[in-house]
Coordinates of C-alpha atoms in Angstrom, one line a residue:
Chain A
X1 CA 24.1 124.0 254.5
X2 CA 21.1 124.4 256.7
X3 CA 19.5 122.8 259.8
X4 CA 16.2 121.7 259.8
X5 CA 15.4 123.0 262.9
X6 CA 16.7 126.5 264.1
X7 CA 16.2 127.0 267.8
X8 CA 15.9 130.5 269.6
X9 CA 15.2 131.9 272.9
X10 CA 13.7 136.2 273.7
X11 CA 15.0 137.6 277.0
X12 CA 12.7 140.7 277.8
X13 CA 14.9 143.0 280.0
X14 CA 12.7 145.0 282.5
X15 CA 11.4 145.9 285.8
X16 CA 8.0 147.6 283.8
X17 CA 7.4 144.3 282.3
X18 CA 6.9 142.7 285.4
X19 CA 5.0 145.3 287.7
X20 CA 2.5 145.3 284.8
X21 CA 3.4 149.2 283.8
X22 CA 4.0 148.1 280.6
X23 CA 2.5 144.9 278.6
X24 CA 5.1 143.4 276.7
X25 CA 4.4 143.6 273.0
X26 CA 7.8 142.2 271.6
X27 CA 7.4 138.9 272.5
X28 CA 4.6 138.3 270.5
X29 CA 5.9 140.2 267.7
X30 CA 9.2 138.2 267.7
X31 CA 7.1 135.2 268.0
X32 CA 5.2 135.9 264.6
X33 CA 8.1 136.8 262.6
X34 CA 10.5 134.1 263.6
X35 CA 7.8 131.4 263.1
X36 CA 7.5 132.9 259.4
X37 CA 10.9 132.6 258.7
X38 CA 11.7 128.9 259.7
X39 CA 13.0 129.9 263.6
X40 CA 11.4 128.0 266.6
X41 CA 10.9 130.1 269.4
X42 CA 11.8 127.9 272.0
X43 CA 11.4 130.0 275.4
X44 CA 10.6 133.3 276.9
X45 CA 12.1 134.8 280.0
X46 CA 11.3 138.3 281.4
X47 CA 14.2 139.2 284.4
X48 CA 14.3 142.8 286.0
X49 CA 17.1 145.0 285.7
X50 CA 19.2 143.0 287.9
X51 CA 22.6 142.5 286.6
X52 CA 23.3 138.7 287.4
X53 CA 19.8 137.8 287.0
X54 CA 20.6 139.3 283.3
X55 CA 23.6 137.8 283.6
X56 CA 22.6 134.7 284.5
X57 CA 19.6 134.0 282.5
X58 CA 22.0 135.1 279.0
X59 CA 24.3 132.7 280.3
X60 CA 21.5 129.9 280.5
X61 CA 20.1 130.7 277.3
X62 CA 22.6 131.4 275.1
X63 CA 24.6 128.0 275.1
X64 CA 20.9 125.7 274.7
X65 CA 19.8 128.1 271.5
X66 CA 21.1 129.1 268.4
X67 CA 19.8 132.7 269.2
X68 CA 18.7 135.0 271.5
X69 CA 17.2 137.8 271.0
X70 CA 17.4 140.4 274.0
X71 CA 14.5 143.7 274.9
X72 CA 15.3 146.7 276.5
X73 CA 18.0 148.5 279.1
X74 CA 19.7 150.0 276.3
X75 CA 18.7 153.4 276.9
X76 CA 21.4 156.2 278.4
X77 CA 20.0 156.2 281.7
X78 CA 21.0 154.5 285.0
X79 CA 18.6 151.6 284.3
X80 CA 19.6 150.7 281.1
X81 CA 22.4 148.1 282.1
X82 CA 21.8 145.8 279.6
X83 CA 25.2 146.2 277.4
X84 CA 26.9 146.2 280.9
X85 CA 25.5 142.8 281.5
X86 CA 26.0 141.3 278.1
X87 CA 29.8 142.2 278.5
X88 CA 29.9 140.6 282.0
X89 CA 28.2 137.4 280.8
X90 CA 30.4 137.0 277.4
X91 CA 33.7 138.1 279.8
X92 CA 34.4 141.3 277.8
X93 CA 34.6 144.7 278.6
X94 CA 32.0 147.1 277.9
X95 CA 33.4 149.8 276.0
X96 CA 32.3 153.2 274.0
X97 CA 32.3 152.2 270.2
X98 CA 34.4 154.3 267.9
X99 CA 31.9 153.7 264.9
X100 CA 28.6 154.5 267.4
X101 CA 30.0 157.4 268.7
X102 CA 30.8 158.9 265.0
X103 CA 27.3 158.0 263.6
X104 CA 25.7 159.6 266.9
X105 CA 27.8 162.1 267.3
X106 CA 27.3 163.5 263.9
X107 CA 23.6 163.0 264.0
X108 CA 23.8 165.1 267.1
X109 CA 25.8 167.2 265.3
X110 CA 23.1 167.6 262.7
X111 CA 20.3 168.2 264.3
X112 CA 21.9 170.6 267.1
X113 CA 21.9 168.6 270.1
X114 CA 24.5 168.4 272.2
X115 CA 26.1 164.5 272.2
X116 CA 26.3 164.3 276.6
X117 CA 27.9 162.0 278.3
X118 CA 24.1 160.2 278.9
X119 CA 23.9 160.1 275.1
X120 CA 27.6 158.5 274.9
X121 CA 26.8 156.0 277.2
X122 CA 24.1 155.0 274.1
X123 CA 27.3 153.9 272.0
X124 CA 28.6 151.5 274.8
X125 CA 29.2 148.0 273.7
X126 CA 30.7 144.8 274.7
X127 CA 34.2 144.9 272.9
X128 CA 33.8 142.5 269.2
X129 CA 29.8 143.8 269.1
X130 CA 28.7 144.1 265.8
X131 CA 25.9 146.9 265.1
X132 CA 22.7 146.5 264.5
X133 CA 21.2 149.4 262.6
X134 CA 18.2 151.6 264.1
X135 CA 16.7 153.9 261.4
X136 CA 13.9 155.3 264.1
X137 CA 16.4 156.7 266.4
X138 CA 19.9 156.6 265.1
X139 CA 21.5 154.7 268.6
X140 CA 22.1 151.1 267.4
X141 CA 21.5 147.4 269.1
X142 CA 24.1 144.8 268.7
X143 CA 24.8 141.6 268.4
X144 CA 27.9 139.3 269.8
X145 CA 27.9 135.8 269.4
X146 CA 24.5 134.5 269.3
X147 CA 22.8 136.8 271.1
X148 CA 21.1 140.1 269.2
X149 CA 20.3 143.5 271.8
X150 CA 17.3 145.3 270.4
X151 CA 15.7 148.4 272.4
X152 CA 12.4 147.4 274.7
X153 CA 10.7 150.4 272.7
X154 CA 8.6 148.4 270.0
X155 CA 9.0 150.7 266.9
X156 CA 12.5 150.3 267.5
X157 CA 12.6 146.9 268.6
X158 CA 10.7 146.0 265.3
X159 CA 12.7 148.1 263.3
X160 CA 15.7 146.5 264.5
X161 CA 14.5 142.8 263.8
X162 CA 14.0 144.0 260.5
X163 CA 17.9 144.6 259.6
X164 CA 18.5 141.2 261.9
X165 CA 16.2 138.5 260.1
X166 CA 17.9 138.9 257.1
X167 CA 21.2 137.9 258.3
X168 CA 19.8 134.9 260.2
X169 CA 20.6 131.1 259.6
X170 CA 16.3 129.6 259.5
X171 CA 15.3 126.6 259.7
X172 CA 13.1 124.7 257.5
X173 CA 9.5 126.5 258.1
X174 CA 7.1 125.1 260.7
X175 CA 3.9 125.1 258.3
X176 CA 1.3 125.4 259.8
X177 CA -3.2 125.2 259.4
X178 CA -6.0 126.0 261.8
X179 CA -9.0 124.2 261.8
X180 CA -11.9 125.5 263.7
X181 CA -14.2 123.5 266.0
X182 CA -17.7 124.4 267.5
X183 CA -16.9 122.1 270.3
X184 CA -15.2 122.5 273.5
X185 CA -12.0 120.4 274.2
X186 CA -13.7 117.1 276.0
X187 CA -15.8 116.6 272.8
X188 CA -12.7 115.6 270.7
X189 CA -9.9 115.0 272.8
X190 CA -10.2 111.1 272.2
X191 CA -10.3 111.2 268.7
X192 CA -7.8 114.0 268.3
X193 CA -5.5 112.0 270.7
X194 CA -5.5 109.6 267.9
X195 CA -5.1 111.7 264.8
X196 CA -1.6 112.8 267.0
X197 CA -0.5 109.6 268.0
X198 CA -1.2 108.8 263.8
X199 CA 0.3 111.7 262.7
X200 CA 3.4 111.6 264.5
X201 CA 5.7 114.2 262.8
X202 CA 2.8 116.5 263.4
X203 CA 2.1 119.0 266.0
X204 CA -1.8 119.1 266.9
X205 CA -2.4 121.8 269.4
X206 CA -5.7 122.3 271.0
X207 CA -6.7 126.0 272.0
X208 CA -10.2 126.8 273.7
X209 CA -12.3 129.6 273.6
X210 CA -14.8 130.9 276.3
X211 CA -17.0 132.9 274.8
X212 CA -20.9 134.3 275.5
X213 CA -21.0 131.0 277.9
X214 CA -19.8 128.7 275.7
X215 CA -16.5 126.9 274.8
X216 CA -15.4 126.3 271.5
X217 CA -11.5 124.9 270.1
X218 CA -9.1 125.4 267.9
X219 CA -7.4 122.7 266.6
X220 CA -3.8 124.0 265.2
X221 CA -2.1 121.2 263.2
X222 CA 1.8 122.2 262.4
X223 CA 4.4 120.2 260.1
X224 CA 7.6 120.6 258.7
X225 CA 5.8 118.9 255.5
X226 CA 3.1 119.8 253.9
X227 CA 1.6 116.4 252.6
X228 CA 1.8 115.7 256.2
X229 CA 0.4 118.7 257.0
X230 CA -2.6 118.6 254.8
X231 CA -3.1 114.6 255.9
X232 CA -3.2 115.6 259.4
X233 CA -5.3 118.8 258.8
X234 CA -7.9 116.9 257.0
X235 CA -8.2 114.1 259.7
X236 CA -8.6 116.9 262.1
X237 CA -11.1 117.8 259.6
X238 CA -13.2 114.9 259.3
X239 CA -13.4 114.2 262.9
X240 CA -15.0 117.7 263.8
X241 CA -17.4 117.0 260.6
X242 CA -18.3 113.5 262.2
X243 CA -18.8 114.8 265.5
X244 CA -21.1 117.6 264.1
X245 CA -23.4 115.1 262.7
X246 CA -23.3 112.8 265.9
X247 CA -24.4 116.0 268.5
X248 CA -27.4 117.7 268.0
X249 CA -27.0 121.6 267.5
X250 CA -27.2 123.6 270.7
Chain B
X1 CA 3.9 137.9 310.9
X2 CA 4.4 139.3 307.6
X3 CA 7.7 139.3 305.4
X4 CA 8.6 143.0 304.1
X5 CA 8.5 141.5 300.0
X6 CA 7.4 138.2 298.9
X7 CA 8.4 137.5 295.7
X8 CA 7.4 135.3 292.7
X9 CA 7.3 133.8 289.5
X10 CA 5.1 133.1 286.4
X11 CA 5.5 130.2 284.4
X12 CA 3.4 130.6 281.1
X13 CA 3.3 127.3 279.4
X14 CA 2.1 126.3 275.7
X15 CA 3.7 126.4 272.2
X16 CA 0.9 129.1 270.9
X17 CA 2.5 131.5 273.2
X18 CA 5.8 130.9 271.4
X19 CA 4.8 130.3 268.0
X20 CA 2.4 133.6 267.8
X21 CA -1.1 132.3 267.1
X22 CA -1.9 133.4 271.0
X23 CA -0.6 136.7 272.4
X24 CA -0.1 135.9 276.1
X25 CA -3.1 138.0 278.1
X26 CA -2.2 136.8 281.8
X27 CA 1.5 138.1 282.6
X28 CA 0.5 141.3 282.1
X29 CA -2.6 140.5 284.6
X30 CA -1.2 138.4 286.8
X31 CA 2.0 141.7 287.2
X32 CA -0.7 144.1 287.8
X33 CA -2.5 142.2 290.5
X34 CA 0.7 140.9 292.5
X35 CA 1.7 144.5 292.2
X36 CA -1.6 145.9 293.8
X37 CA -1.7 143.6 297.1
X38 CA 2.0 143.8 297.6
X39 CA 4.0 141.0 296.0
X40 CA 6.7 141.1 293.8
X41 CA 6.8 139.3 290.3
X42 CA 10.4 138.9 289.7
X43 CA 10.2 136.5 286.7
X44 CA 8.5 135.1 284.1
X45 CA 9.2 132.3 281.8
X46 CA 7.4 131.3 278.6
X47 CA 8.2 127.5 277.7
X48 CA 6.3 124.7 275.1
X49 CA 4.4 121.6 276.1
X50 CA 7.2 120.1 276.5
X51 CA 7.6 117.8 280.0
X52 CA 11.0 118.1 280.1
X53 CA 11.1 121.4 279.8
X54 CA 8.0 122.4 282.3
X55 CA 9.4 120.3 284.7
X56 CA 13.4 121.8 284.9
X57 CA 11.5 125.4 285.0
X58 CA 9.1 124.8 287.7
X59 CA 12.2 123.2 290.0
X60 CA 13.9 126.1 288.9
X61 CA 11.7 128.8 289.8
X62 CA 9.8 127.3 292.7
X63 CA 13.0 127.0 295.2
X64 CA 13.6 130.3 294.5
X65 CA 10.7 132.6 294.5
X66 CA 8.1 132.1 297.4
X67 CA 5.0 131.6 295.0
X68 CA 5.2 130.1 291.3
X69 CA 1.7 130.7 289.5
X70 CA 1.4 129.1 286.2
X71 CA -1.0 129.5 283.2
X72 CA -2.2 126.9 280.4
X73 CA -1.9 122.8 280.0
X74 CA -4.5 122.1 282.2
X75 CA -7.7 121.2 279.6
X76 CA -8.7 117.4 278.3
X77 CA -6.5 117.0 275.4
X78 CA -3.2 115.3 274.8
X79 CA -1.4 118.5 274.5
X80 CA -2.5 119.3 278.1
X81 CA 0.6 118.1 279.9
X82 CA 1.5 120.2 283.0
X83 CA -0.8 118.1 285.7
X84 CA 1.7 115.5 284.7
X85 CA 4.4 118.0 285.0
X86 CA 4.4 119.1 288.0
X87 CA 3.3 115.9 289.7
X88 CA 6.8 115.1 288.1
X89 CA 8.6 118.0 289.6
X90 CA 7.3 117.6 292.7
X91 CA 8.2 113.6 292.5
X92 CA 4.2 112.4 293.5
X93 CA 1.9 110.6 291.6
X94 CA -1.1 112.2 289.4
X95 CA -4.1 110.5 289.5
X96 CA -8.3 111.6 289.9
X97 CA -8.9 114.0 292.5
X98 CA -11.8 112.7 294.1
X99 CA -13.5 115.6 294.8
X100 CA -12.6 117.0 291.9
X101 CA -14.3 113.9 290.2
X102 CA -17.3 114.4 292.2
X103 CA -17.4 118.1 291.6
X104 CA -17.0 117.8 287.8
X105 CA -19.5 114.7 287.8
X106 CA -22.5 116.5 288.8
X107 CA -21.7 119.5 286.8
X108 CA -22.1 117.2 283.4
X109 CA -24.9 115.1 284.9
X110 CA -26.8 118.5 285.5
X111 CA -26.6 119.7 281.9
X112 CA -27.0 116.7 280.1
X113 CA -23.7 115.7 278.8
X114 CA -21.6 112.6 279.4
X115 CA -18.2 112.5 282.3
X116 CA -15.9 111.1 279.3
X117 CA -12.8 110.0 280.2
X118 CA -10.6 112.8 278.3
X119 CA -12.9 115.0 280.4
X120 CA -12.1 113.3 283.3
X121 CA -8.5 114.1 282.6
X122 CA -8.9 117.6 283.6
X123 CA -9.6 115.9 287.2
X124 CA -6.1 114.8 287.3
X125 CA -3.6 116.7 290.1
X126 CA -0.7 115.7 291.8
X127 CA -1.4 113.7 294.9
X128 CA -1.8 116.3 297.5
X129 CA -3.1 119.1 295.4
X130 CA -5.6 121.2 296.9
X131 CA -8.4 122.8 294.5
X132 CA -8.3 126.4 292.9
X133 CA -11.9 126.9 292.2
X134 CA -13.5 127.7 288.6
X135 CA -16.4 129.6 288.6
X136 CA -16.5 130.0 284.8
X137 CA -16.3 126.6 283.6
X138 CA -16.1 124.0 286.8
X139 CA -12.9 122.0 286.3
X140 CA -10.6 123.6 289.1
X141 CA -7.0 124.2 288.8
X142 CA -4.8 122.9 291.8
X143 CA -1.6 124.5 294.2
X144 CA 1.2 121.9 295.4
X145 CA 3.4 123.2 297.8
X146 CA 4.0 126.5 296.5
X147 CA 2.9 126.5 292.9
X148 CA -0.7 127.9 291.7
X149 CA -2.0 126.2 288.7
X150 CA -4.5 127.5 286.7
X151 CA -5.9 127.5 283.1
X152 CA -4.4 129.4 280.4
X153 CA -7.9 130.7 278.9
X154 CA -7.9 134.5 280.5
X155 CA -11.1 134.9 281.6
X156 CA -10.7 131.1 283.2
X157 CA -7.3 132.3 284.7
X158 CA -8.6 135.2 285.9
X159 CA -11.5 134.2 287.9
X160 CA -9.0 131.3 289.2
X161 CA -6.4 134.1 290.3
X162 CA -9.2 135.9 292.2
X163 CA -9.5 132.7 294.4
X164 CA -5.7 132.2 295.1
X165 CA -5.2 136.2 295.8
X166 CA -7.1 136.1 299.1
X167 CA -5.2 133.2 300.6
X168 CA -1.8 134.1 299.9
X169 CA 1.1 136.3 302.4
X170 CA 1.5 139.4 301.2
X171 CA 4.3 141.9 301.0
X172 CA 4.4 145.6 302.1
X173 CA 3.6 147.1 298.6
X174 CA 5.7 148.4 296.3
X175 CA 4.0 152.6 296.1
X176 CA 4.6 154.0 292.6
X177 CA 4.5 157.5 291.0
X178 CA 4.8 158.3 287.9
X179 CA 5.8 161.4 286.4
X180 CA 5.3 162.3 282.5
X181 CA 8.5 163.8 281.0
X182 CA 8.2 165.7 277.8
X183 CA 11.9 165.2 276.8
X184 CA 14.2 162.3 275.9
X185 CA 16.4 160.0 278.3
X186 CA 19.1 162.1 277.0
X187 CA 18.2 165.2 278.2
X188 CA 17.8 163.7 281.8
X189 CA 19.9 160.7 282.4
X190 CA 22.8 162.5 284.4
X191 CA 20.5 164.6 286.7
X192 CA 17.9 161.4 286.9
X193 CA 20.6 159.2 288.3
X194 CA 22.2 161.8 290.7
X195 CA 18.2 161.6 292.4
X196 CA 18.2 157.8 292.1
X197 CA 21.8 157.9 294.4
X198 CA 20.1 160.3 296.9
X199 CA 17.3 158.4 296.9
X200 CA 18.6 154.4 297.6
X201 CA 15.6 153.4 299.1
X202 CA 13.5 153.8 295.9
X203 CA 13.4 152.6 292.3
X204 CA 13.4 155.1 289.9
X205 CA 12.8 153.6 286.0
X206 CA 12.9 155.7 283.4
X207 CA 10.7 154.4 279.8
X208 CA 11.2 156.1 276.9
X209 CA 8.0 156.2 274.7
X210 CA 8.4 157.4 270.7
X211 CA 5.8 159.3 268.5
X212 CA 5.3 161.2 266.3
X213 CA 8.8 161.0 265.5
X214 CA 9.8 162.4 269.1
X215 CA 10.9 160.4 272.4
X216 CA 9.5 161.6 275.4
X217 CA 9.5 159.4 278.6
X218 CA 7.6 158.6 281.9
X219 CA 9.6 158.2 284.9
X220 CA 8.3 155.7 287.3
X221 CA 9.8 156.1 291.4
X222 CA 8.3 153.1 293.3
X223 CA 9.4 152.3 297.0
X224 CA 7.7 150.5 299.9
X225 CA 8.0 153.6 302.2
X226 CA 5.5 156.3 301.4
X227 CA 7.3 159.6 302.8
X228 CA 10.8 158.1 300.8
X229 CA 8.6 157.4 297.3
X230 CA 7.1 161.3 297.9
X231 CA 10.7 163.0 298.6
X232 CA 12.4 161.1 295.3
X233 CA 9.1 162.0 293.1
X234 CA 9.6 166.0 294.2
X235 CA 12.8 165.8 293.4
X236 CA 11.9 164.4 289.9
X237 CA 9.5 166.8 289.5
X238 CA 11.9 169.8 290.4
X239 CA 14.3 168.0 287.7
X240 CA 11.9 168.2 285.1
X241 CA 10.9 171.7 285.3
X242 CA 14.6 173.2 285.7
X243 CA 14.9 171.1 282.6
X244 CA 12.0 172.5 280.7
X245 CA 13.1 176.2 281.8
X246 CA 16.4 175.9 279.9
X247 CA 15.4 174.0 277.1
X248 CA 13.4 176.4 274.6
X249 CA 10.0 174.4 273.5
X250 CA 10.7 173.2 270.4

């Protein structure tokens, strides 16, 4: 049995994210491939490595969505307290796991590293955390409960979402069409007003451009239906076509 | 008299953020500006045009941080909802900014092209708004009590930000150095957190990066004092080269 309508939330973990060091690239990636796989990405939020505003900000999240999907702080260094913090918000402890210390430890093993205390800390987990497999650098994510741990690095992060999606409940999928529109927004907002309030279980989302000194839009129509979908679409269609031949070129 | 941090927020609103078709362009700004003069972004949330959902962000964020600036909803069309938003949050009427009226007036009078009433809409502001200037495209965006409101186009947002910058408090800034480390987090987690507890008054993050099949990682020390950032950054440096003289170069 599936819902219609799957619901999920991204919590980026880091102070890099927000001192600008580094620009994000997960969200947006998450965003894509949820949205083509029937998931709505419902909210972002990017907290610093602060415990309880981790803490706090899981805590939010995780009872409104049906999942959450966490970046970063799981590295073996002092700032990676991001298992820590998942095991203080779900009430557990946070606890070396016996099946990620073998699959590290032997890849250590293999490749003649030594498997430090640093590298252990890798394979702590809030206790019930199920793995989530990372075939760039051996030291895996997790998930407990709703919520999914990935690493802030993309390859990984990406890597990891790939062994995740397919274990995911999804929704029905949120089609969407793009129409383009050699107009900026106050040409059509009137008549696109309309084509929403007529096409109700449609989304109709305006986006302008600024470019070269002029604005231009695009109109984004998305639907759980496609006859809806395409009705909407080519209303959103024929106004832009109307309006073409009512203005003069510029 | 000037507080040692000031601290804020962003609040990124529209469903193209969250469904993919935009990849957000102004967090990343908006964190490397705040970071230059001295203010601390703390947190960022990403939520849809959703009324609701604006609203119980904005209250959320804006009695806790001492500046909220947000990006997107501000154009002509129906989808353009956070005027409305915030007037809500902030419990005031929105209605035509008379200047802003004026201002915008003359601006389509002057190149020919009729004051609709959808573009009128991007007059709107909460009673009690004062202007952010627009030098790109006119229609300004507003600040209520401690919020910044501007567009979500870059360039738009951007030129907007420029205006606010000079007119806010600003912190002592946060100095950073950053030191390239050509080994993994593994190899220097222990001795990296010994130098973070002798050095309390800094932040020392650690960010692994991965190619070419190898981790390396930049280690970023940032404090507000400039003799305390330089002691923790020789120190890091020291740690690095011990480490590189009794690892072989593989």
């Amino acid at each position: 049995m599936t819902n219609e309508v799957v619901i999920a939330a991204m919590l980026a973990i880091g102070d890099e994210l927000l001192s600008g060091r580094t620009k994000d690239k997960n969200i947006g990636h998450l965003a894509d491939i949820l949205t083509a796989v029937g998931i709505d990405l419902k909210e972002v939020r990017i907290v610093p490595d602060e415990e309880d505003r981790i803490v706090e900000a899981l805590n939010s999240l995780r009872e409104r969505y049906d999942y959450i999907f966490t970046s970063g702080g799981i590295g073996p260094t002092h700032d990676d307290i991001t298992a820590d913090a998942i095991a203080k918000a779900f009430g557990v402890p946070c606890e070396h796991d016996a099946k990620a210390m073998k699959l590290m430890g032997d890849n250590y093993a293999a490749r003649g590293i030594e498997f430090t205390e640093s590298r252990q800390r890798m394979a702590r987990m809030p206790r019930g955390a199920v793995h989530i497999d990372n075939p760039v650098s051996t030291a895996p994510g997790f998930h407990i409960g709703n919520v999914y741990v990935m690493a802030g690095v993309p390859s990984v992060f990406q890597a990891m979402l790939d062994n995740v999606i397919p274990t995911l409940s999804v929704g029905k999928q949120l089609l969407s069409r793009s129409v383009n529109c050699p107009f900026g927004e106050g040409a059509i907002a009137v008549p696109l007003r309309d084509i929403q309030a007529a096409h109700p279980d449609t989304i109709i989302g305006s986006y302008p451009k600024y470019e070269n000194g002029k604005f231009s839009t695009e109109l984004v129509i998305r639907a759980r239906d496609a006859e809806k979908l395409i009705a909407a679409e080519t209303a959103v269609k024929n106004m832009v076509e109307q309006i073409a031949s009512a203005i003069p070129a510029r």
